[in-house]
Coordinates of C-alpha atoms and ligand atoms in Angstrom, one line a residue:
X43 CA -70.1 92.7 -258.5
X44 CA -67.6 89.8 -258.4
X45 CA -65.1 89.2 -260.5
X46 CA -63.7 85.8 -261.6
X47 CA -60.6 85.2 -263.4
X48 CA -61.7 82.3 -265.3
X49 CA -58.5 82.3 -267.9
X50 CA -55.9 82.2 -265.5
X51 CA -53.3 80.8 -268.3
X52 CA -53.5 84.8 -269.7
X53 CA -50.2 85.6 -270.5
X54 CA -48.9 88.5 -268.3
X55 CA -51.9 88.0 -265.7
X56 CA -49.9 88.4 -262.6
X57 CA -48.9 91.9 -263.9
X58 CA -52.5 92.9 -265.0
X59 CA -54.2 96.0 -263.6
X60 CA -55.8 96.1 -260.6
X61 CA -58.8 97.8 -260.2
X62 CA -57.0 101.0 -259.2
X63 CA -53.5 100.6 -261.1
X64 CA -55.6 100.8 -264.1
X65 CA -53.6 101.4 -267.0
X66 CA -53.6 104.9 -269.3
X67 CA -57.3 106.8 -268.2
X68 CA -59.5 107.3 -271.1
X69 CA -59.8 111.0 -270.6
X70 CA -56.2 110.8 -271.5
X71 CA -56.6 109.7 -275.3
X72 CA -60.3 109.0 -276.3
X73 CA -60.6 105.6 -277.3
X74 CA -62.2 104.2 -280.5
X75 CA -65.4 102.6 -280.2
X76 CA -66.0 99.7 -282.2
X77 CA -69.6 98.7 -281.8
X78 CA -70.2 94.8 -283.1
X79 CA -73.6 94.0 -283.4
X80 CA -74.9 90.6 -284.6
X81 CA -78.9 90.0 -285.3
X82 CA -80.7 87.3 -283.6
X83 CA -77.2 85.7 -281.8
X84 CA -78.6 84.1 -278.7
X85 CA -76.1 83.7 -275.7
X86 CA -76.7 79.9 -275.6
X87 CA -74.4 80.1 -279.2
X88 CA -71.3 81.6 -277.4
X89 CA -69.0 80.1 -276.0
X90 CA -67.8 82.5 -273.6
X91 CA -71.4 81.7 -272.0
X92 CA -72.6 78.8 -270.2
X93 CA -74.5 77.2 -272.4
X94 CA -75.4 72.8 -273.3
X95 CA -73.6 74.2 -276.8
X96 CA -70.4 75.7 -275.3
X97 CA -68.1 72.5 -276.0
X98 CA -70.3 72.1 -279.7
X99 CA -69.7 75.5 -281.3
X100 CA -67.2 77.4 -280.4
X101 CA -66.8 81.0 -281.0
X102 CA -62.8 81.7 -280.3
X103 CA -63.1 85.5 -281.3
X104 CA -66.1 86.9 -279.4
X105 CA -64.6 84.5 -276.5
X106 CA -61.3 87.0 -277.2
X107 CA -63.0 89.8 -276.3
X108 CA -64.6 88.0 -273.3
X109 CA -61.2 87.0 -272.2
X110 CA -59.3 90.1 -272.3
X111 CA -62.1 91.9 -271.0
X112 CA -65.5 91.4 -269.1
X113 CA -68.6 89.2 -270.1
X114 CA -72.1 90.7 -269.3
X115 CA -74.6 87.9 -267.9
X116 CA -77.2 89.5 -267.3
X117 CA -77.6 92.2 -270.2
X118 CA -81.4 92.9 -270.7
X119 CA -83.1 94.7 -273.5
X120 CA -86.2 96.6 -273.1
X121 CA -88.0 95.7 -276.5
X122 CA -86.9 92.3 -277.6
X123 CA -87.4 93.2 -281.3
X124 CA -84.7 94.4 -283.7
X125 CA -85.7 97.9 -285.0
X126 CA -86.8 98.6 -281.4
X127 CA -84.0 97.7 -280.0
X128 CA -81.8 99.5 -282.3
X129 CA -84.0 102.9 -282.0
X130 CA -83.0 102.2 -277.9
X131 CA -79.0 102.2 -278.4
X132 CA -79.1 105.2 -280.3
X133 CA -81.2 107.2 -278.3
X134 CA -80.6 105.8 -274.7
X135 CA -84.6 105.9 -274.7
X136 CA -87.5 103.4 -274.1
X137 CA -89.7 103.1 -277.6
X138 CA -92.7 105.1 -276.3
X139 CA -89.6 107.9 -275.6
X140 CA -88.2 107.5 -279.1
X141 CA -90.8 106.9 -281.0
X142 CA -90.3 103.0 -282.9
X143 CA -92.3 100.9 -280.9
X144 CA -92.3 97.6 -283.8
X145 CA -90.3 96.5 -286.7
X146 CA -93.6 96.8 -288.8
X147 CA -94.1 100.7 -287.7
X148 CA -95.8 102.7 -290.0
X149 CA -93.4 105.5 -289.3
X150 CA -89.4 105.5 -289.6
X151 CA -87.6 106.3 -286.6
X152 CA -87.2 109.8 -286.4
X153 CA -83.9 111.2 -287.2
X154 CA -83.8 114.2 -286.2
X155 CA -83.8 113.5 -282.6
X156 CA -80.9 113.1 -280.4
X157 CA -78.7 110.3 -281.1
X158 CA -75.3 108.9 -279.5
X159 CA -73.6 109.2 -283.1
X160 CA -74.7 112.7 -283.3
X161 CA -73.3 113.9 -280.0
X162 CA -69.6 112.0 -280.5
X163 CA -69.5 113.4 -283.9
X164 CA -70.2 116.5 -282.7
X165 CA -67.8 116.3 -280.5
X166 CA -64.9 115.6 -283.1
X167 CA -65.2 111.5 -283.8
X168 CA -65.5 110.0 -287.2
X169 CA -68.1 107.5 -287.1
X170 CA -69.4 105.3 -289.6
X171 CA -72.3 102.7 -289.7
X172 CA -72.0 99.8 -291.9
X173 CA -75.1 96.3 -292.0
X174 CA -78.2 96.1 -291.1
X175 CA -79.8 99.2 -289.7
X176 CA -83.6 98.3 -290.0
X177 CA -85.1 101.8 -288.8
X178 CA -86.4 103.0 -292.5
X179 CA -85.0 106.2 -292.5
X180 CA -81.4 107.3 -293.4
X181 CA -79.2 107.2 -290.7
X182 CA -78.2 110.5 -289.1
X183 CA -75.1 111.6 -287.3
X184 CA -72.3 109.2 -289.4
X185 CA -69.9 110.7 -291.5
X186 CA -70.4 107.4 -293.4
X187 CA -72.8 105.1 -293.9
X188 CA -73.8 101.8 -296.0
X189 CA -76.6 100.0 -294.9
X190 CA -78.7 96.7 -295.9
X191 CA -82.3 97.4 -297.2
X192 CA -84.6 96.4 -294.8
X193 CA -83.6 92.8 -293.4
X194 CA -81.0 92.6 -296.1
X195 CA -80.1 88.9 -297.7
X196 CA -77.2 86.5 -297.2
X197 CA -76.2 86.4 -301.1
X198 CA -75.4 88.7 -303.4
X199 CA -77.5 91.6 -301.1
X200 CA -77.9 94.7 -302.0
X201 CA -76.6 97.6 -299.8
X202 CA -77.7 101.6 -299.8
X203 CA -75.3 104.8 -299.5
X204 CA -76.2 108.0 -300.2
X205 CA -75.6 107.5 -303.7
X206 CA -78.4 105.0 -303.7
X207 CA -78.6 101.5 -304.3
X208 CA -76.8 99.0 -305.7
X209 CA -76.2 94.5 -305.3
X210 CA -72.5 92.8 -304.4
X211 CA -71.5 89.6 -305.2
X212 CA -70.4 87.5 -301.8
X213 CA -71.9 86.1 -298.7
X214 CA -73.3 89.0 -297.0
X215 CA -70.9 88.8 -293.7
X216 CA -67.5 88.8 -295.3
X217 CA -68.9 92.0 -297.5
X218 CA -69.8 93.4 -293.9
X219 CA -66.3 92.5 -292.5
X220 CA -64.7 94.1 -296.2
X221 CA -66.7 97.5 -295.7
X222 CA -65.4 97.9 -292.1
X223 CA -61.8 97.1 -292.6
X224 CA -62.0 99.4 -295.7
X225 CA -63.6 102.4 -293.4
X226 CA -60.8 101.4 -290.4
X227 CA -58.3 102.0 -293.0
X228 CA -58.8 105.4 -294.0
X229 CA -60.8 106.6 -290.6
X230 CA -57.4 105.4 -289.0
X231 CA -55.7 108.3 -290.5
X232 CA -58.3 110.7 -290.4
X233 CA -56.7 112.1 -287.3
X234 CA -59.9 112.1 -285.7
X235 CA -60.8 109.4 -282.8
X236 CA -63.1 106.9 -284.6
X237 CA -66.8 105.1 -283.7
X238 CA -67.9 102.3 -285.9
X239 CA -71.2 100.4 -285.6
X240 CA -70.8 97.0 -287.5
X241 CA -74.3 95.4 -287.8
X242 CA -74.0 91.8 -289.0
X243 CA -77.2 90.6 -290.7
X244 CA -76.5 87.1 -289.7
X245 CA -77.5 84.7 -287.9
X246 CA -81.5 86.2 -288.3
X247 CA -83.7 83.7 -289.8
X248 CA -83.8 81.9 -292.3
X249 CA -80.0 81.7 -291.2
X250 CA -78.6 80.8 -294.7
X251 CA -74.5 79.7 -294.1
X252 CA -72.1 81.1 -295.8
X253 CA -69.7 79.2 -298.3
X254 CA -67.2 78.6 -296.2
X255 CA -69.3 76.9 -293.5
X256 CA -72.0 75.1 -295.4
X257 CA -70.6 71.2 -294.3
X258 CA -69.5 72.6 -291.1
X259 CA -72.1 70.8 -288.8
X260 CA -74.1 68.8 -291.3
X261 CA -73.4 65.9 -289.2
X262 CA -73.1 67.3 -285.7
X263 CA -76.1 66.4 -283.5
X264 CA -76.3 69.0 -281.0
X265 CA -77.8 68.4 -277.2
X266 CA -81.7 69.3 -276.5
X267 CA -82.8 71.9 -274.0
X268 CA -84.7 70.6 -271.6
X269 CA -87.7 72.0 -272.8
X270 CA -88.1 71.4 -275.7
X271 CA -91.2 69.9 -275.6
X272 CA -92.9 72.5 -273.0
X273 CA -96.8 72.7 -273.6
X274 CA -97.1 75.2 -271.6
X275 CA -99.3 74.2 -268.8
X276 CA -98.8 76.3 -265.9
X277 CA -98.8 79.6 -267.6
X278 CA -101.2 81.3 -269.6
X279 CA -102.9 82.4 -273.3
X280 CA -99.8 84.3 -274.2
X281 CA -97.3 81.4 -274.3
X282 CA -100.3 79.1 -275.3
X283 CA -101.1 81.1 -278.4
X284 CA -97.7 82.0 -279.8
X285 CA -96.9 81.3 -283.1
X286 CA -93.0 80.7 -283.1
X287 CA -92.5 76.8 -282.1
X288 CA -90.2 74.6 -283.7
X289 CA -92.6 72.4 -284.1
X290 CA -95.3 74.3 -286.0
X291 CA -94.2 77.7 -286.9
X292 CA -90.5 76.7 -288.0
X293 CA -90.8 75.8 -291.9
X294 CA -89.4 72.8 -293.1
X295 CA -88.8 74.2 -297.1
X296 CA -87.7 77.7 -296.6
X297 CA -86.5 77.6 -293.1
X298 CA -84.6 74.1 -293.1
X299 CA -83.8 74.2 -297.0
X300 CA -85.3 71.1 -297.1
X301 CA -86.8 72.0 -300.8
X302 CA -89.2 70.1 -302.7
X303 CA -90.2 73.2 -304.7
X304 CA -87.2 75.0 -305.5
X305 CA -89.1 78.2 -306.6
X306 CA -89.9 78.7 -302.9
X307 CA -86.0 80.0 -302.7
X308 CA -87.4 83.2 -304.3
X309 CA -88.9 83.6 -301.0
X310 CA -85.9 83.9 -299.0
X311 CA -83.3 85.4 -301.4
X312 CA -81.5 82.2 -302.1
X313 CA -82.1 82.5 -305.9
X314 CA -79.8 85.1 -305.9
X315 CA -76.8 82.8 -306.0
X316 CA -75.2 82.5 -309.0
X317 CA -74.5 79.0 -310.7
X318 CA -71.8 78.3 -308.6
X319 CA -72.5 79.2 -305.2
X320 CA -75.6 77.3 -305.8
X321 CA -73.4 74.1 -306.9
X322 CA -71.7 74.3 -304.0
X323 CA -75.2 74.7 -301.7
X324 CA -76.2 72.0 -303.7
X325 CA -73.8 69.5 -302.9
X326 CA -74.4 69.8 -299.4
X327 CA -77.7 70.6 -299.1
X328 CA -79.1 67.6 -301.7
X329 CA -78.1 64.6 -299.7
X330 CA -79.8 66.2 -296.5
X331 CA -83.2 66.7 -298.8
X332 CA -83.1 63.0 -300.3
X333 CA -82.0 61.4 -296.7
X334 CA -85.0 64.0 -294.7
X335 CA -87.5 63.0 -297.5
X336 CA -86.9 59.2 -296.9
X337 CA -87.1 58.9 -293.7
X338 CA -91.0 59.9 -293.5
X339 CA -90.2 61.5 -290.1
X340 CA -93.3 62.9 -287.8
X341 CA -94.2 64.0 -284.2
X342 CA -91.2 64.5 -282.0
X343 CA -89.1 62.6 -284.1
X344 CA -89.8 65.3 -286.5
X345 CA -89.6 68.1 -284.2
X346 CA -85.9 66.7 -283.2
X347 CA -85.2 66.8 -286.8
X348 CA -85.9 70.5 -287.1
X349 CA -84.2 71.7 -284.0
X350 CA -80.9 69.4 -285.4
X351 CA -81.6 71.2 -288.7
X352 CA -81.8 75.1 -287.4
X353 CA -79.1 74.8 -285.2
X354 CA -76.4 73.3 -287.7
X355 CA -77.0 76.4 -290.3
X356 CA -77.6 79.1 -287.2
X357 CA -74.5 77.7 -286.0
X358 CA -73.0 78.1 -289.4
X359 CA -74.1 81.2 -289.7
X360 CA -72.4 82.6 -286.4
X361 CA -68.9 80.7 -287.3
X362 CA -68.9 83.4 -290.1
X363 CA -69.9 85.9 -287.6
X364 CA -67.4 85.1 -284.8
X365 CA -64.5 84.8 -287.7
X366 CA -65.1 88.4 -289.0
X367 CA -64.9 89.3 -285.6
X368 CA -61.3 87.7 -285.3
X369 CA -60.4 89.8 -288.3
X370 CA -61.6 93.2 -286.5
X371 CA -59.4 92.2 -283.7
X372 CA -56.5 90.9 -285.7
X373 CA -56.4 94.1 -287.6
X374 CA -56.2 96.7 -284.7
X375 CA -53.4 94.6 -283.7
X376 CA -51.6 94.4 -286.7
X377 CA -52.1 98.6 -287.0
X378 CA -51.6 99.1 -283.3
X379 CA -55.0 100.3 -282.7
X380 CA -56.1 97.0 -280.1
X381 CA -54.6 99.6 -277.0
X382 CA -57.0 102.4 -277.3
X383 CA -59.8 100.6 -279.0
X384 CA -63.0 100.1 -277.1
X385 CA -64.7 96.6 -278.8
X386 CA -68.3 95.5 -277.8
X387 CA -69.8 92.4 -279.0
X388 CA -73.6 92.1 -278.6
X389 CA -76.5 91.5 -280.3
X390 CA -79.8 93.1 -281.1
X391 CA -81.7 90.9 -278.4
X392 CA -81.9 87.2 -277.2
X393 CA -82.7 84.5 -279.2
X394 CA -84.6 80.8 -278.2
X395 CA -82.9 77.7 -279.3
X396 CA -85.4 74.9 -279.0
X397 CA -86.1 76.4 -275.5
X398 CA -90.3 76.5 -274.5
X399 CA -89.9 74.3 -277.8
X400 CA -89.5 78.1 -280.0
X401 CA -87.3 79.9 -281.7
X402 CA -87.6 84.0 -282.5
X403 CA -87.8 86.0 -279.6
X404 CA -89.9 89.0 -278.0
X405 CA -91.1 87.1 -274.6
X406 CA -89.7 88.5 -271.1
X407 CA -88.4 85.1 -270.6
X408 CA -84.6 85.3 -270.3
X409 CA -83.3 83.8 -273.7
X410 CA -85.3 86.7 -275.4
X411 CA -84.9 89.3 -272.5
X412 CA -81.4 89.0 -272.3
X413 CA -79.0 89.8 -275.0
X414 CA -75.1 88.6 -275.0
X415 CA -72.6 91.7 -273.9
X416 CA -68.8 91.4 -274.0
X417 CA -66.2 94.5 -273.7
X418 CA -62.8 94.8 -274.0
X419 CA -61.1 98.2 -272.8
X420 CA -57.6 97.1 -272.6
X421 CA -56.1 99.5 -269.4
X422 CA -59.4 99.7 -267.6
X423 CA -61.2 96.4 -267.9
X424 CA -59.9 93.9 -265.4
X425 CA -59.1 90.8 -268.4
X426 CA -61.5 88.0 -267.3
X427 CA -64.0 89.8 -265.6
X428 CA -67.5 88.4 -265.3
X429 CA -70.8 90.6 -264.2
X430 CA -73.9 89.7 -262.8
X431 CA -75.0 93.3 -262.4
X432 CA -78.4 94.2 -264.3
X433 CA -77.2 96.2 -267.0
X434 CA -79.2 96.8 -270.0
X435 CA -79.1 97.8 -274.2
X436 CA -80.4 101.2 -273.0
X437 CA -77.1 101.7 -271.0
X438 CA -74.8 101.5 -274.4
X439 CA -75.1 105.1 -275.2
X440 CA -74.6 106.8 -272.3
X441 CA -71.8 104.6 -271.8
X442 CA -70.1 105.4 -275.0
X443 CA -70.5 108.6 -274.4
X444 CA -68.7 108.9 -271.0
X445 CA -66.3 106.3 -272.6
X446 CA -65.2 109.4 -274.7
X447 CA -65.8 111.9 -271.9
X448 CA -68.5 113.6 -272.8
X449 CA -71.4 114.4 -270.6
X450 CA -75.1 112.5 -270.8
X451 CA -77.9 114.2 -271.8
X452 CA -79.9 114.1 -268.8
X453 CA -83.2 113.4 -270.7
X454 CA -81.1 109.8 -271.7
X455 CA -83.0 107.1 -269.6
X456 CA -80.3 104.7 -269.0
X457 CA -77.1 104.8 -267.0
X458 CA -73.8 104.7 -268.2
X459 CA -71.4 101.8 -267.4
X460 CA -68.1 102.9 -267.2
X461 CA -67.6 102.2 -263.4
X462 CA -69.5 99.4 -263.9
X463 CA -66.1 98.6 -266.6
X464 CA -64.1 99.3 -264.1
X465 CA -65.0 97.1 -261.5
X466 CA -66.9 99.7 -259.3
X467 CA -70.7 99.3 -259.4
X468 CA -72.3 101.9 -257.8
X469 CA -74.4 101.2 -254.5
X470 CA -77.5 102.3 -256.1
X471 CA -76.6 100.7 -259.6
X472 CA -80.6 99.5 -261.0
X473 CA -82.1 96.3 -258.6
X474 CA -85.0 96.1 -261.6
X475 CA -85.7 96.4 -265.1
X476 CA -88.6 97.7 -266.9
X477 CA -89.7 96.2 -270.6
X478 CA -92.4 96.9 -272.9
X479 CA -92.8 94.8 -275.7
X480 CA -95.8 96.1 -278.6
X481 CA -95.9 94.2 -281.8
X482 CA -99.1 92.6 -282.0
X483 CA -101.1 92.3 -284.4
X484 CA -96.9 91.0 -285.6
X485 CA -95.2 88.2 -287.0
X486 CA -95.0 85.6 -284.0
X487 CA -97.9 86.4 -282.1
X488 CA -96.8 87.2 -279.3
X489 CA -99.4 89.4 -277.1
X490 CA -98.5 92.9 -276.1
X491 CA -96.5 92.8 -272.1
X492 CA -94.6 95.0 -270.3
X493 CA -93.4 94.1 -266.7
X494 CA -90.8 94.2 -264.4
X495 CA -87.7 92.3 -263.5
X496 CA -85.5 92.1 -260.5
X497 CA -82.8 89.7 -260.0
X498 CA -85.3 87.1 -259.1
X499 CA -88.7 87.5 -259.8
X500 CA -90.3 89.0 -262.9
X501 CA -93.9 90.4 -262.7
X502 CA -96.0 90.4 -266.6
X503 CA -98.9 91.8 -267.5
X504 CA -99.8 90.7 -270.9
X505 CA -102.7 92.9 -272.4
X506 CA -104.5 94.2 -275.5
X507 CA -106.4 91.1 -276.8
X508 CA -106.3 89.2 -273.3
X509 CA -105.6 91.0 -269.4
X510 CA -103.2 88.6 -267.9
X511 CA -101.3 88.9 -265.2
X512 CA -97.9 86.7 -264.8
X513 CA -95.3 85.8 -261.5
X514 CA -92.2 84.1 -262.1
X515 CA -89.7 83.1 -259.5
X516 CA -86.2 82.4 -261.7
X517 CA -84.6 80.8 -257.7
X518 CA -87.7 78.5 -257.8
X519 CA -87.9 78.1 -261.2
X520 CA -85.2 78.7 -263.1
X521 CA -86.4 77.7 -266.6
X522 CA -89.6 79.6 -266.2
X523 CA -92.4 76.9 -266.4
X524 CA -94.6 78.4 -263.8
X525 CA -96.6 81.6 -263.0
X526 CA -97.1 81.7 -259.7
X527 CA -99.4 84.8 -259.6
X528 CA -102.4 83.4 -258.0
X529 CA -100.2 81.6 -255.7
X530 CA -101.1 83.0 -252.0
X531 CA -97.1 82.4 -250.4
X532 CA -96.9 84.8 -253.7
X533 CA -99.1 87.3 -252.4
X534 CA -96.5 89.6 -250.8
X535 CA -94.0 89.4 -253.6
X536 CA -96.5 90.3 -255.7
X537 CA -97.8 93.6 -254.2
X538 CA -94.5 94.7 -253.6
X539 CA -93.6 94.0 -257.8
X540 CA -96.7 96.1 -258.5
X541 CA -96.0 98.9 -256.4
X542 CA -92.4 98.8 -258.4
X543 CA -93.6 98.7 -261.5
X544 CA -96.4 101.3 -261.1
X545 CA -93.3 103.6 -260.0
X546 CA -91.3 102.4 -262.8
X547 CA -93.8 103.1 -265.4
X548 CA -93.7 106.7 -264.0
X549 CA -90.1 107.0 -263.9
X550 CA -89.9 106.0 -267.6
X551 CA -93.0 108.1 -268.3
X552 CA -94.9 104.6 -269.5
X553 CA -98.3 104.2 -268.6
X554 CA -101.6 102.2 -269.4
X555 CA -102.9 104.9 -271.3
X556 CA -99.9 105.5 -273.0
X557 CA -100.0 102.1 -274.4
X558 CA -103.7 102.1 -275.1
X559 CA -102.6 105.2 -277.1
X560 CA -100.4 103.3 -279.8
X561 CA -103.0 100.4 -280.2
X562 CA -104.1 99.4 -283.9
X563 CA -107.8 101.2 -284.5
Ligands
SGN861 C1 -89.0 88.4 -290.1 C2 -88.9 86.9 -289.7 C3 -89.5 86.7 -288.3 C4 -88.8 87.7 -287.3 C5 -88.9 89.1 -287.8 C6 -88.3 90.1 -286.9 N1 -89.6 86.1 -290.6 O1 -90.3 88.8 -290.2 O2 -89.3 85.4 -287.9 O3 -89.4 87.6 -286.0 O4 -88.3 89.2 -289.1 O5 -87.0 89.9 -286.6 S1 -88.9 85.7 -292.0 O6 -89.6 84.6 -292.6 O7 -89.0 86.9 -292.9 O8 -87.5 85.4 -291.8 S2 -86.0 91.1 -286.2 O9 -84.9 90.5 -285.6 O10 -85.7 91.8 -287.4 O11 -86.8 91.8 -285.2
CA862 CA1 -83.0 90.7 -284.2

């Protein structure tokens, strides 16, 4: 792994840590953990990353924790769906392992079985869970918890406790933020180290901004990825038969606002304002319906439209996001927790913007595959530091765990990244990645795959409904355009992935049958 000290100007850098003159050792004093979660929040929208959006949204406060400690770039999820992905940081298991294999399962995740939360409150930590949890079930292992019904709503949401439910007034992010410094406030004197898990709803569709942010880029027009306009030539029936473009999927009434039919807000929670929050939505929003409706846009002039259209309110969306953030960090300052306060920013997977011409996710390509990761460990994260190691969401528990120095469960099937933190990959650190994606029949249509992925090539099989293989080379082909399979100068590569993936799939207990096994009758 390499490191880069990009911010140079960091005040006190010439006295920083080295590797080995790390500051005070966690085993010392366990650190708090302070788990930021975001839903949907694609690494193209920080500006930490490198991304055609960097200089147009900036996002100061997840860039903080980048700065003072070390941005993940190649952070891979192995279900790139929410509920899925969420069963997978508790459990440190694949979905087959743990049981929730798609958002739309008929069974809740099961809480009974092991969790990270479990085993650090066990082991004398206060931990709390606060946002969106997603898994149906009430969480286990938090000493508190208030969660968003299902995939919650931006205004006036309701949350459940164990007391049941009940609806605030407010944007749903800055009641997220509110809960959590409430909870940091008394858990900081509860004499017990402390592990939150803040799960923002935002910026998941229909990405509704908050008051606060609703002119904030009504009139920025933001750059185009290059593919925009893909039709998917070169690949096969998967990304031909998707149902998540911009161009047909993406709504232009409840996903853009761009009402006609104002009873249609109904549909996405937005007649829960009250008189004046609509007023304000109103005056912003109005002027962008009359202008759209005017204009008598179509074909790509259209499509432009839309991607100009999601992008200013999921960029408003995450300015909300990224300030809460700055009010997490500003507040271990102020209390003079920031020292021994571990803070992670992520997401629950990738996210396209306008790239293949979708949005959504669940695809093995990278903007889905890979979800944003930054840490910041002051006294054993190197400020600055920048990995290219494959790491992955299945990593996060056993890495918290060993971050409070407790053992991993040996039947936990990722690896934990403290040396990774500390600058000191190990030799035999993971050279692939195995994923499994199952939701189909699913929103999206996006056929069932699993496949592996190494730091250059990723090998597909898409099955189910269709039995499709898929090559990519990401040196070649960087954006992914071409399946090179059937490609004979492939032929090689492509045993070789097989061979990998078959002992993958065994590693991880996966297999064909296994997956035939949770098909729909
Ligand atoms: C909803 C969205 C989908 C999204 C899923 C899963 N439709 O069904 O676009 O893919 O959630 O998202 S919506 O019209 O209801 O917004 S996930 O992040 O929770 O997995
Ligand atoms: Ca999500």
């Amino acid at each position: 792994m390499k490191f880069y000290l990009g911010y140079a100007a960091l005040a006190g850098m010439g006295a920083v840590l080295g590797q080995d003159s790390a500051g005070p050792s966690p085993a010392n004093e366990r650190p708090n953990i302070i788990y930021i979660m975001s839903d949907d929040h694609a690494y193209q929208a920080i500006s930490a990353y490198e991304s055609i959006l960097k200089d147009y949204a900036p996002t100061p406060n997840i860039d903080r924790i980048a700065r003072d400690g070390m941005r993940f770039d190649r952070c891979l999820v192995t279900n790139s769906l929410s509920g899925p992905c969420r069963a997978v940081i508790l459990t440190g298991k694949y979905s087959h392992v743990n049981g929730f294999i798609t958002n739309d399962d008929q069974k809740p995740f099961d809480g009974s079985q092991q969790t990270f939360p479990k085993l650090l409150q066990k082991a004398g930590y206060n931990t709390a869970m606060i946002g969106k949890w997603h898994l149906e079930s009430e969480p286990t292992g938090f000493d508190h918890w208030e969660i968003l019904p299902g995939q919650g709503v931006y205004y006036n949401p309701d949350f459940i406790t164990r007391e049941g439910r009940h609806t605030e007034k407010g944007y749903v992010t800055d009641l997220i933020t509110e809960k959590c410094l409430n909870w940091l406030d008394n858990a900081k004197n509860s004499g017990k180290p402390f592990m939150l898990m803040m799960h923002h709803k935002a910026p998941h569709r229909e990405w509704q901004p908050g008051p606060d942010e609703l002119s904030l880029y009504k009139d920025v027009i933001f750059p185009e990825p290059e593919t925009l306009f893909d039709d998917y030539a070169g690949r096969g029936t998967a990304e031909k038969t998707q149902d998540m473009t911009i161009s047909k999927t993406m709504r232009i009434e409840e996903d853009l606002k761009m009402y006609k039919d104002r009873s249609k807000m109904r549909r996405t929670g937005l007649d829960r304002m009250d008189s004046l929050q609509m007023a304000e939505w109103n005056k912003v929003y109005d002027p962008i319906i009359s202008r759209f409706y005017e204009s008598d846009l179509s074909g790509n002039d259209l499509v432009r439209f839309k991607y100009q259209r999601y992008l200013q309110d999921y960029l408003a969306c995450i300015a909300a996001v990224d300030k809460s953030v700055g009010e997490i960090l500003n507040y271990l300052e102020k209390n003079g927790l920031d020292k021994n306060t571990v803070v992670i920013y992520a997401s629950d997977q990738g996210f396209y913007l306008g790239e293949h011409g979708w949005f959504d996710k669940r695809f093995m390509f990278e903007e889905s595959y890979r979800t944003p990761l930054v840490i910041r460990w002051p006294g054993v994260i190197r400020p600055g530091s920048v990995n290219n190691d494959m790491v992955s969401n299945i990593d996060l528990p056993e890495t918290f765990l060993e971050m409070a120095g407790l053992d991993v469960p040996s039947d936990m099937q990722g690896r934990s990244m403290v040396p990774v933190l500390k600058g000191k990959t190990p030799s035999d650190w993971r050279k692939e990645h195995y994923y499994h994606y199952y939701e189909l029949p699913g929103p999206h249509s996006v056929k069932r795959h699993y496949g592996i992925s190494t730091d250059r090539y990723k090998l597909i099989h898409y099955y189910y409904d269709i039995d499709e293989w898929e090559l990519y080379d990401r040196k070649a082909d960087p954006l992914e355009m071409k399946n090179v399979y059937n490609d004979p100068k492939y032929a090689k590569i492509r045993k070789d992935l097989h061979k990998r993936l078959t002992s993958l799939m065994k590693k991880f207990g996966d297999s064909d049958e296994l997956a035939r096994s949770f098909l729909p009758n």
